[in-house]
Tab-separated table of C-alpha atoms and ligand atoms in Angstrom:
chain	number	residue	atom	x	y	z
A	27	MET	CA	96.402	-27.924	58.685
A	28	THR	CA	94.308	-28.404	55.861
A	29	SER	CA	93.625	-26.169	52.921
A	30	PRO	CA	90.600	-25.035	52.444
A	31	ALA	CA	88.228	-26.831	50.285
A	32	ILE	CA	86.639	-25.014	47.066
A	33	ARG	CA	84.143	-26.792	44.918
A	34	ASP	CA	81.338	-26.319	42.257
A	35	ARG	CA	83.642	-22.620	41.941
A	36	THR	CA	83.269	-21.518	37.979
A	37	VAL	CA	86.474	-19.841	37.597
A	38	LEU	CA	88.849	-17.427	36.290
A	39	VAL	CA	92.415	-19.051	35.678
A	40	THR	CA	94.415	-16.327	33.742
A	41	GLY	CA	98.594	-17.541	32.422
A	42	GLY	CA	96.626	-21.067	33.837
A	43	GLY	CA	99.155	-22.596	31.514
A	44	GLY	CA	101.962	-21.358	32.642
A	45	PHE	CA	104.175	-22.347	36.005
A	46	ILE	CA	102.213	-21.626	39.243
A	47	GLY	CA	99.104	-21.083	37.316
A	48	SER	CA	98.678	-24.432	35.800
A	49	HIS	CA	99.038	-26.127	39.720
A	50	LEU	CA	96.277	-23.716	40.445
A	51	VAL	CA	94.409	-24.897	37.813
A	52	GLU	CA	95.330	-28.973	38.547
A	53	ALA	CA	94.501	-28.497	42.561
A	54	LEU	CA	91.039	-26.909	41.872
A	55	ALA	CA	89.310	-28.358	38.319
A	56	PRO	CA	88.584	-31.511	39.453
A	57	TYR	CA	86.268	-29.979	41.867
A	58	ASN	CA	85.218	-26.300	39.869
A	59	ASP	CA	83.973	-25.611	36.447
A	60	VAL	CA	88.182	-23.817	35.525
A	61	ARG	CA	88.519	-21.521	32.161
A	62	VAL	CA	91.843	-20.977	31.646
A	63	LEU	CA	92.707	-17.872	29.698
A	64	ASP	CA	96.523	-17.845	28.619
A	65	ASN	CA	98.128	-16.516	24.881
A	66	PHE	CA	100.395	-19.399	25.516
A	67	SER	CA	103.254	-17.406	24.815
A	68	THR	CA	105.287	-18.378	28.255
A	69	GLY	CA	103.249	-21.249	30.025
A	70	SER	CA	102.532	-24.378	27.975
A	71	ARG	CA	99.176	-26.695	26.951
A	72	ASP	CA	101.794	-29.556	27.948
A	73	ASN	CA	101.580	-28.026	31.513
A	74	LEU	CA	97.485	-28.885	31.065
A	75	SER	CA	98.166	-32.603	30.257
A	76	PHE	CA	97.285	-33.802	33.320
A	77	ALA	CA	93.447	-32.413	33.186
A	78	SER	CA	92.585	-35.107	30.476
A	79	PRO	CA	89.669	-36.676	30.980
A	80	SER	CA	91.218	-40.603	31.456
A	81	ALA	CA	93.153	-38.472	34.038
A	82	THR	CA	90.831	-36.361	36.367
A	83	GLY	CA	86.956	-37.411	35.301
A	84	SER	CA	86.935	-33.709	34.005
A	85	GLN	CA	84.621	-32.537	31.479
A	86	TRP	CA	87.220	-30.573	29.574
A	87	ALA	CA	86.896	-28.094	26.127
A	88	GLU	CA	88.670	-26.023	24.269
A	89	ASP	CA	87.802	-22.643	23.063
A	90	THR	CA	89.283	-21.424	20.429
A	91	LEU	CA	89.442	-17.508	19.959
A	92	ALA	CA	90.774	-15.794	16.961
A	93	SER	CA	92.838	-13.729	19.638
A	94	THR	CA	94.897	-12.036	16.543
A	95	ASP	CA	91.354	-9.957	15.412
A	96	GLY	CA	89.822	-10.529	18.351
A	97	GLY	CA	87.159	-12.655	16.507
A	98	THR	CA	86.095	-15.638	18.266
A	99	ASP	CA	85.133	-18.976	16.127
A	100	ASP	CA	82.696	-21.029	18.177
A	101	THR	CA	83.808	-24.558	17.779
A	102	GLU	CA	84.215	-26.364	20.833
A	103	SER	CA	86.279	-29.771	21.049
A	104	ASP	CA	86.831	-32.531	23.180
A	105	ALA	CA	89.830	-32.952	24.323
A	106	ASP	CA	90.385	-36.135	22.843
A	107	GLY	CA	87.141	-37.309	22.517
A	108	THR	CA	85.914	-38.607	25.203
A	109	ASP	CA	83.213	-36.609	27.742
A	110	GLY	CA	84.824	-37.639	30.424
A	111	GLU	CA	81.803	-38.919	32.422
A	112	GLY	CA	81.872	-41.810	34.914
A	113	ASP	CA	84.584	-40.404	37.748
A	114	ASP	CA	83.158	-38.389	40.704
A	115	SER	CA	84.791	-35.510	40.612
A	116	ASN	CA	82.549	-32.840	38.767
A	117	GLY	CA	84.894	-30.524	38.059
A	118	SER	CA	85.747	-28.882	33.495
A	119	LEU	CA	88.246	-27.376	32.265
A	120	THR	CA	87.525	-24.839	29.281
A	121	ILE	CA	91.219	-23.501	27.790
A	122	VAL	CA	90.167	-19.850	26.443
A	123	ASP	CA	94.158	-18.860	23.476
A	124	GLY	CA	93.598	-16.280	24.315
A	125	ASP	CA	95.358	-12.964	25.709
A	126	ILE	CA	94.312	-10.576	28.308
A	127	SER	CA	95.108	-7.536	26.965
A	128	ASP	CA	92.041	-8.593	24.606
A	129	PRO	CA	88.785	-7.175	26.037
A	130	MET	CA	86.869	-9.922	23.975
A	131	ALA	CA	88.908	-13.403	25.237
A	132	LEU	CA	89.513	-11.825	28.620
A	133	GLN	CA	84.747	-10.987	29.050
A	134	ARG	CA	84.454	-14.188	26.889
A	135	ALA	CA	86.876	-16.476	29.358
A	136	ALA	CA	85.525	-14.660	32.595
A	137	ARG	CA	81.792	-14.497	31.289
A	138	GLY	CA	79.792	-16.347	34.794
A	139	VAL	CA	83.022	-16.939	37.526
A	140	ASP	CA	82.677	-15.927	40.894
A	141	LEU	CA	86.619	-15.897	41.360
A	142	ILE	CA	89.383	-15.312	39.383
A	143	PHE	CA	92.951	-15.968	39.974
A	144	HIS	CA	95.223	-13.710	37.898
A	145	GLN	CA	98.324	-15.138	36.514
A	146	ALA	CA	99.136	-14.280	34.142
A	147	ALA	CA	101.916	-11.578	33.450
A	148	LEU	CA	105.792	-10.484	31.459
A	149	VAL	CA	107.231	-12.542	33.824
A	150	SER	CA	110.726	-11.470	33.122
A	151	VAL	CA	112.475	-9.423	35.196
A	152	THR	CA	115.440	-8.507	32.780
A	153	GLU	CA	112.889	-8.366	29.637
A	154	SER	CA	110.855	-5.626	31.797
A	155	VAL	CA	113.976	-3.204	32.039
A	156	ASP	CA	115.130	-4.124	28.118
A	157	ALA	CA	111.110	-2.887	26.914
A	158	PRO	CA	109.607	-1.811	29.923
A	159	ARG	CA	106.253	-0.571	27.919
A	160	ARG	CA	106.108	-3.532	26.341
A	161	SER	CA	105.622	-5.189	30.006
A	162	ASN	CA	103.304	-2.180	31.692
A	163	GLU	CA	100.982	-3.107	29.120
A	164	THR	CA	100.740	-6.818	30.294
A	165	ASN	CA	101.575	-6.442	33.264
A	166	LEU	CA	99.100	-3.435	34.118
A	167	ASP	CA	97.261	-2.050	31.952
A	168	ALA	CA	95.814	-5.696	30.926
A	169	SER	CA	95.502	-6.177	34.487
A	170	LEU	CA	93.292	-3.607	34.803
A	171	LEU	CA	90.519	-4.971	32.432
A	172	VAL	CA	90.708	-8.086	34.716
A	173	LEU	CA	89.989	-6.198	37.838
A	174	ASP	CA	87.634	-4.269	36.187
A	175	GLN	CA	85.371	-6.728	34.349
A	176	ALA	CA	85.547	-9.352	37.361
A	177	ARG	CA	83.899	-5.365	38.765
A	178	GLN	CA	81.509	-6.626	35.903
A	179	GLU	CA	80.970	-9.954	37.541
A	180	ASP	CA	81.123	-9.523	40.972
A	181	ALA	CA	84.220	-12.220	40.853
A	182	ARG	CA	86.738	-12.044	43.981
A	183	VAL	CA	90.193	-11.454	42.473
A	184	VAL	CA	93.397	-13.057	43.603
A	185	LEU	CA	96.189	-11.730	42.185
A	186	ALA	CA	100.574	-12.370	41.916
A	187	SER	CA	101.995	-9.868	43.686
A	188	SER	CA	105.586	-10.300	43.534
A	189	ALA	CA	108.476	-9.951	46.731
A	190	ALA	CA	109.910	-7.240	43.702
A	191	VAL	CA	107.424	-4.794	45.099
A	192	TYR	CA	110.366	-4.715	47.716
A	193	GLY	CA	113.538	-3.405	46.668
A	194	HIS	CA	116.461	-3.923	48.262
A	195	PRO	CA	114.725	-4.036	51.976
A	196	ASP	CA	116.048	-2.129	54.357
A	197	GLU	CA	115.606	-5.069	57.039
A	198	LEU	CA	114.872	-8.595	57.267
A	199	PRO	CA	113.082	-10.901	57.356
A	200	VAL	CA	111.121	-8.222	55.338
A	201	SER	CA	107.139	-7.343	56.255
A	202	GLU	CA	103.974	-6.035	53.786
A	203	THR	CA	105.025	-2.153	55.833
A	204	ALA	CA	108.168	-2.446	55.142
A	205	THR	CA	109.278	0.265	52.132
A	206	THR	CA	108.205	-0.505	49.210
A	207	GLU	CA	110.937	0.383	46.584
A	208	PRO	CA	110.687	-1.184	43.415
A	209	THR	CA	114.296	-1.756	41.563
A	210	SER	CA	112.889	-2.835	38.499
A	211	PRO	CA	110.111	-1.711	35.916
A	212	TYR	CA	108.664	-5.052	36.823
A	213	GLY	CA	108.806	-4.343	40.391
A	214	ILE	CA	106.965	-0.866	39.644
A	215	GLN	CA	104.052	-3.097	37.683
A	216	LYS	CA	103.620	-5.656	40.367
A	217	LEU	CA	103.426	-2.378	42.750
A	218	ALA	CA	101.117	-0.300	41.173
A	219	LEU	CA	98.556	-3.354	40.994
A	220	ASP	CA	99.219	-4.631	43.994
A	221	GLN	CA	97.991	-1.188	44.907
A	222	TYR	CA	94.937	-1.239	42.063
A	223	ALA	CA	93.482	-4.413	44.343
A	224	ARG	CA	93.594	-2.569	47.617
A	225	ARG	CA	92.438	0.912	46.380
A	226	TYR	CA	89.919	-1.558	43.818
A	227	HIS	CA	88.281	-2.875	47.636
A	228	ASP	CA	88.063	0.208	48.980
A	229	LEU	CA	86.250	2.577	46.317
A	230	TYR	CA	84.191	0.007	44.182
A	231	ASP	CA	84.042	-3.301	47.130
A	232	LEU	CA	85.578	-5.973	45.186
A	233	PRO	CA	86.935	-8.159	47.244
A	234	THR	CA	90.554	-8.570	46.198
A	235	VAL	CA	93.770	-9.892	47.749
A	236	ALA	CA	97.489	-9.780	46.245
A	237	LEU	CA	99.357	-12.327	47.080
A	238	ARG	CA	103.295	-11.372	47.313
A	239	TYR	CA	105.392	-14.493	45.768
A	240	PHE	CA	109.521	-14.610	47.242
A	241	ASN	CA	110.932	-16.541	45.105
A	242	ALA	CA	109.242	-19.873	44.031
A	243	TYR	CA	110.182	-23.305	42.274
A	244	GLY	CA	109.442	-26.507	41.156
A	245	PRO	CA	108.159	-29.030	38.993
A	246	ARG	CA	107.123	-27.459	35.270
A	247	GLN	CA	108.767	-24.207	35.722
A	248	GLN	CA	110.912	-24.354	32.767
A	249	GLY	CA	112.017	-21.665	29.574
A	250	PRO	CA	114.582	-19.179	29.543
A	251	TYR	CA	113.039	-16.989	32.501
A	252	SER	CA	112.675	-19.877	35.112
A	253	GLY	CA	114.713	-19.573	38.405
A	254	VAL	CA	118.093	-20.719	39.720
A	255	ILE	CA	116.524	-23.340	41.094
A	256	SER	CA	115.184	-24.821	38.058
A	257	THR	CA	118.783	-23.222	36.227
A	258	PHE	CA	121.300	-25.085	38.548
A	259	LEU	CA	119.361	-28.518	38.209
A	260	GLU	CA	119.822	-28.412	34.218
A	261	GLN	CA	123.112	-27.942	35.222
A	262	ALA	CA	123.900	-30.645	37.252
A	263	ARG	CA	121.350	-33.659	35.762
A	264	ALA	CA	124.254	-32.627	32.642
A	265	ASP	CA	127.442	-32.542	34.820
A	266	GLU	CA	127.809	-29.151	33.757
A	267	PRO	CA	129.682	-26.544	35.832
A	268	ILE	CA	127.347	-25.303	37.975
A	269	THR	CA	127.280	-20.807	38.055
A	270	ILE	CA	127.051	-18.987	40.556
A	271	GLU	CA	126.446	-14.914	39.529
A	272	GLY	CA	128.973	-13.168	42.477
A	273	ASP	CA	129.865	-14.808	45.361
A	274	GLY	CA	127.068	-16.781	46.213
A	275	GLU	CA	126.573	-15.696	49.765
A	276	GLN	CA	123.588	-13.728	48.420
A	277	THR	CA	120.133	-15.470	49.590
A	278	ARG	CA	116.837	-16.221	48.837
A	279	ASP	CA	113.302	-17.372	50.705
A	280	PHE	CA	112.425	-20.389	48.155
A	281	VAL	CA	109.035	-21.114	48.174
A	282	HIS	CA	107.320	-24.787	46.449
A	283	VAL	CA	104.932	-24.549	44.114
A	284	SER	CA	102.206	-26.017	46.167
A	285	ASP	CA	102.450	-23.608	48.775
A	286	VAL	CA	101.498	-21.507	46.371
A	287	VAL	CA	99.100	-22.893	45.627
A	288	ARG	CA	97.597	-23.876	48.656
A	289	ALA	CA	98.125	-19.669	49.551
A	290	ASN	CA	96.146	-19.134	46.747
A	291	LEU	CA	93.099	-20.924	47.947
A	292	HIS	CA	93.445	-19.444	51.476
A	293	ALA	CA	93.663	-16.273	49.835
A	294	ALA	CA	89.934	-16.965	47.949
A	295	THR	CA	88.219	-17.690	51.286
A	296	THR	CA	89.553	-15.098	53.398
A	297	ASP	CA	87.275	-12.134	54.683
A	298	ALA	CA	90.396	-10.427	55.201
A	299	VAL	CA	89.777	-9.277	52.062
A	300	GLY	CA	91.258	-5.988	50.627
A	301	GLU	CA	95.004	-6.484	51.502
A	302	ALA	CA	98.438	-7.473	50.265
A	303	TYR	CA	100.217	-10.554	51.776
A	304	ASN	CA	103.457	-11.846	51.569
A	305	VAL	CA	104.345	-15.910	50.164
A	306	GLY	CA	107.134	-17.174	51.683
A	307	THR	CA	108.763	-19.331	53.637
A	308	GLY	CA	110.273	-17.092	56.264
A	309	GLU	CA	114.004	-19.313	55.567
A	310	ARG	CA	117.284	-18.242	53.801
A	311	THR	CA	119.757	-20.082	51.833
A	312	SER	CA	122.310	-18.496	50.537
A	313	ILE	CA	123.258	-19.506	46.573
A	314	ARG	CA	126.326	-21.606	47.198
A	315	GLU	CA	124.383	-23.196	49.659
A	316	LEU	CA	121.641	-23.555	46.778
A	317	ALA	CA	124.060	-25.402	44.122
A	318	GLU	CA	125.619	-27.928	46.960
A	319	LEU	CA	122.547	-28.792	47.799
A	320	ILE	CA	121.404	-29.631	44.723
A	321	ARG	CA	124.512	-30.846	43.268
A	322	ASP	CA	124.231	-33.420	46.112
A	323	ALA	CA	120.760	-34.496	45.703
A	324	VAL	CA	121.587	-34.996	41.951
A	325	GLY	CA	124.489	-37.478	42.332
A	326	SER	CA	126.450	-35.519	39.780
A	327	SER	CA	130.290	-33.793	39.550
A	328	SER	CA	129.730	-30.955	37.483
A	329	PRO	CA	131.966	-28.282	39.554
A	330	ILE	CA	130.698	-24.626	40.838
A	331	VAL	CA	131.793	-21.682	39.552
A	332	HIS	CA	131.004	-18.336	40.018
A	333	ARG	CA	130.768	-15.429	37.115
A	334	GLU	CA	129.978	-12.443	37.172
A	335	PRO	CA	126.855	-10.817	39.549
A	336	ARG	CA	124.602	-9.554	38.056
A	337	SER	CA	124.408	-5.521	37.749
A	338	GLY	CA	121.005	-5.089	40.851
A	339	ASP	CA	121.077	-8.461	42.077
A	340	ILE	CA	118.852	-7.706	45.756
A	341	ARG	CA	121.189	-9.330	48.479
A	342	HIS	CA	118.834	-11.055	50.215
A	343	SER	CA	115.813	-11.152	50.443
A	344	ARG	CA	113.651	-13.198	53.533
A	345	ALA	CA	109.626	-12.917	54.001
A	346	ASP	CA	107.500	-11.673	57.417
A	347	ALA	CA	104.902	-14.740	56.556
A	348	SER	CA	103.514	-14.233	59.339
A	349	LYS	CA	100.884	-11.909	58.572
A	350	ALA	CA	99.581	-14.649	56.320
A	351	SER	CA	99.741	-16.988	59.474
A	352	ARG	CA	97.625	-14.375	61.110
A	353	GLU	CA	95.346	-13.556	59.130
A	354	LEU	CA	95.403	-16.038	56.578
A	355	GLY	CA	96.019	-19.030	58.350
A	356	PHE	CA	98.538	-20.549	56.584
A	357	GLU	CA	101.843	-21.476	56.729
A	358	THR	CA	104.265	-23.279	54.158
A	359	ARG	CA	104.655	-27.456	54.547
A	360	VAL	CA	107.681	-28.345	51.991
A	361	GLY	CA	110.914	-27.298	52.957
A	362	LEU	CA	113.729	-26.511	50.802
A	363	GLU	CA	115.312	-29.882	50.768
A	364	SER	CA	112.458	-32.284	50.632
A	365	GLY	CA	110.857	-29.735	47.065
A	366	ILE	CA	114.593	-30.800	46.046
A	367	ARG	CA	114.897	-34.187	46.977
A	368	SER	CA	111.494	-34.338	45.447
A	369	LEU	CA	111.787	-32.611	42.100
A	370	VAL	CA	115.223	-34.593	41.269
A	371	THR	CA	112.442	-38.048	41.424
A	372	ALA	CA	109.734	-36.335	39.236
A	373	ALA	CA	112.683	-35.710	36.854
A	374	GLY	CA	114.114	-39.696	37.161
A	375	GLY	CA	111.077	-40.686	36.403
A	376	GLU	CA	109.795	-37.998	33.890
A	377	GLN	CA	112.947	-39.302	32.104
A	378	ALA	CA	112.391	-42.422	31.656
A	379	SER	CA	108.840	-42.400	30.973
A	380	SER	CA	109.170	-39.853	28.098
A	381	SER	CA	111.729	-39.428	25.772
A	382	SER	CA	110.032	-35.915	23.965
A	383	SER	CA	109.496	-33.818	26.792
A	384	THR	CA	112.734	-34.423	27.717
A	385	GLN	CA	113.668	-33.027	24.290
A	386	GLN	CA	111.633	-30.443	24.482
A	387	ARG	CA	113.391	-29.562	28.324
A	388	GLU	CA	116.707	-29.555	25.978
A	389	ASN	CA	115.068	-27.460	23.753
A	390	GLN	CA	114.215	-24.743	27.000
A	391	GLY	CA	117.450	-24.978	27.866
A	392	ARG	CA	119.374	-24.408	24.990
A	393	GLU	CA	117.176	-21.676	24.584
A	394	ARG	CA	117.457	-20.590	28.488
A	395	ARG	CA	121.772	-20.803	27.839
A	396	GLN	CA	121.878	-18.782	24.351
A	397	HIS	CA	119.079	-16.002	26.278
A	398	GLN	CA	122.203	-15.895	28.466
A	399	GLN	CA	124.590	-15.445	26.962
A	400	GLN	CA	123.091	-13.367	25.210
A	401	HIS	CA	122.514	-10.946	27.882
A	402	GLN	CA	126.173	-11.244	29.212
A	403	GLN	CA	126.536	-10.174	25.565
A	404	GLU	CA	124.734	-7.051	24.891
A	405	ARG	CA	124.797	-5.525	28.637
A	406	PRO	CA	129.232	-5.896	29.805
A	407	LEU	CA	127.785	-5.507	34.257
A	408	ALA	CA	130.853	-3.142	34.369
A	409	ALA	CA	129.452	-0.395	31.348
A	410	ARG	CA	125.907	-0.246	32.864
A	411	PRO	CA	125.665	0.525	36.389
A	412	ASP	CA	122.435	2.020	35.940
A	413	ARG	CA	120.820	-0.762	34.699
A	414	GLN	CA	118.977	-3.459	36.804
A	415	SER	CA	118.854	-7.421	35.138
A	416	GLN	CA	117.476	-8.974	37.884
A	417	ASP	CA	115.648	-8.389	41.470
B	505	UD2	C1	112.643	-13.925	42.076
B	505	UD2	C2	111.821	-13.356	40.679
B	505	UD2	C3	111.283	-12.200	40.430
B	505	UD2	C4	110.694	-11.776	41.184
B	505	UD2	C5	112.201	-12.226	42.312
B	505	UD2	C6	111.388	-10.545	43.533
B	505	UD2	C7	112.060	-15.843	39.116
B	505	UD2	C8	112.262	-16.551	38.444
B	505	UD2	N1	112.302	-15.143	39.585
B	505	UD2	O1	114.036	-12.711	41.344
B	505	UD2	O2	110.611	-12.369	39.431
B	505	UD2	O3	109.699	-12.001	41.649
B	505	UD2	O4	112.181	-12.620	43.114
B	505	UD2	O5	112.550	-10.215	44.695
B	505	UD2	O6	111.645	-16.506	40.683
B	505	UD2	N2	121.673	-16.726	39.901
B	505	UD2	C9	123.062	-17.710	39.966
B	505	UD2	N3	122.863	-18.210	39.081
B	505	UD2	C10	122.449	-18.811	37.746
B	505	UD2	C11	120.963	-18.001	37.879
B	505	UD2	C12	120.903	-16.963	39.487
B	505	UD2	O7	123.681	-16.830	40.726
B	505	UD2	O8	122.228	-18.970	36.711
B	505	UD2	C13	121.380	-16.592	40.887
B	505	UD2	C14	120.784	-15.049	40.750
B	505	UD2	O9	122.155	-13.569	40.351
B	505	UD2	C15	120.308	-14.446	42.150
B	505	UD2	C16	119.402	-15.126	42.945
B	505	UD2	O10	120.568	-16.471	41.409
B	505	UD2	O11	121.374	-14.017	42.830
B	505	UD2	C17	117.752	-15.284	42.328
B	505	UD2	O12	117.856	-15.105	40.838
B	505	UD2	P1	116.455	-16.351	40.133
B	505	UD2	O13	116.638	-15.355	38.837
B	505	UD2	O14	116.479	-17.069	40.330
B	505	UD2	O15	115.212	-14.959	40.916
B	505	UD2	P2	115.697	-13.542	41.824
B	505	UD2	O16	115.415	-13.790	43.178
B	505	UD2	O17	116.661	-12.586	40.759
């Protein structure tokens, strides 16, 4: 099965500097006029470094917005001083440095687009527990601005929802019709957005698709809020203890970012709009198995250790992926073992070629460890049973 071709479109990717967003941009930018709207609070410009004209033949420009006062600076500059001509690709990439909650930045980034991939979010479940209103402002209030802007432009919206909408699933695999009982503000916000998307379709005839991502992983997933795979990889590479939270028998459905990108491309072309779809493999892997898989793939001598389980952690999660298969024609392609092997291989190459990115990873790892320690200190698990740190 091939991925749907998206060509010669004008596309906005909100959060295009982030983990999943930047992979989407990488797939689209050679053949489409792509705008990225990102405030780079958790994403990074490095994630878009593939888009230099020499790499893709694309033209790309930096559109600097003074996002603090909502004013604009009309200066556009070629990222590396060349115009990128002389290649068979015909795409372009414009980066708008701004916030989705800033209507001027959003208007400017969305002007004339016919397709929006809405990936921007505050993705930390833990932070949403600590500051529900703040995460609501981004994940819901600003997302409504994106939906309204899409109405102005008559643009299709494919948006990032989450398996967090289900909370503790009643049965596995979990299908889209399962009970939705989110256990965190993050999950509540994603559920509300997911429902808004469908109502915007019904009420205003806006073509929308909500994609409920399960546990996405892959290159560029880093920083203090990244997932268990990037944490374990980092620990294994450093021959540090691999820290399993709880007994390690909890399971997850890990989906490679290249499959997440393909799901987005299917959603961008389907006639089956006004719907929500699970994006997962339908397979589940225990955290213990994952730790061993990663340790073997890295060839590490890390011990595997256990610590307190996360408060409110979901025990098992596995997607029923049949609706996406049936209605979008989407199937995942990357199995967990090969996905992890490719991460290990890629990291080896990177280490050889870039000491600065190694330094960056180390800094991010340090930041993540500090964050984890801080949260462990801040919330003794037994003392705050009402709090869900992650779902
Ligand atoms: C993921 C998403 C979250 C939401 C949710 C939906 C990530 C980072 N988060 O949360 O945004 O969509 O799925 O259900 O993808 N663990 C360890 N040791 C570690 C880190 C994690 O044992 O060092 C465990 C953790 O306790 C949990 C499992 O690994 O049982 C997965 O944790 P996660 O943070 O990668 O993702 P999850 O499922 O909490």
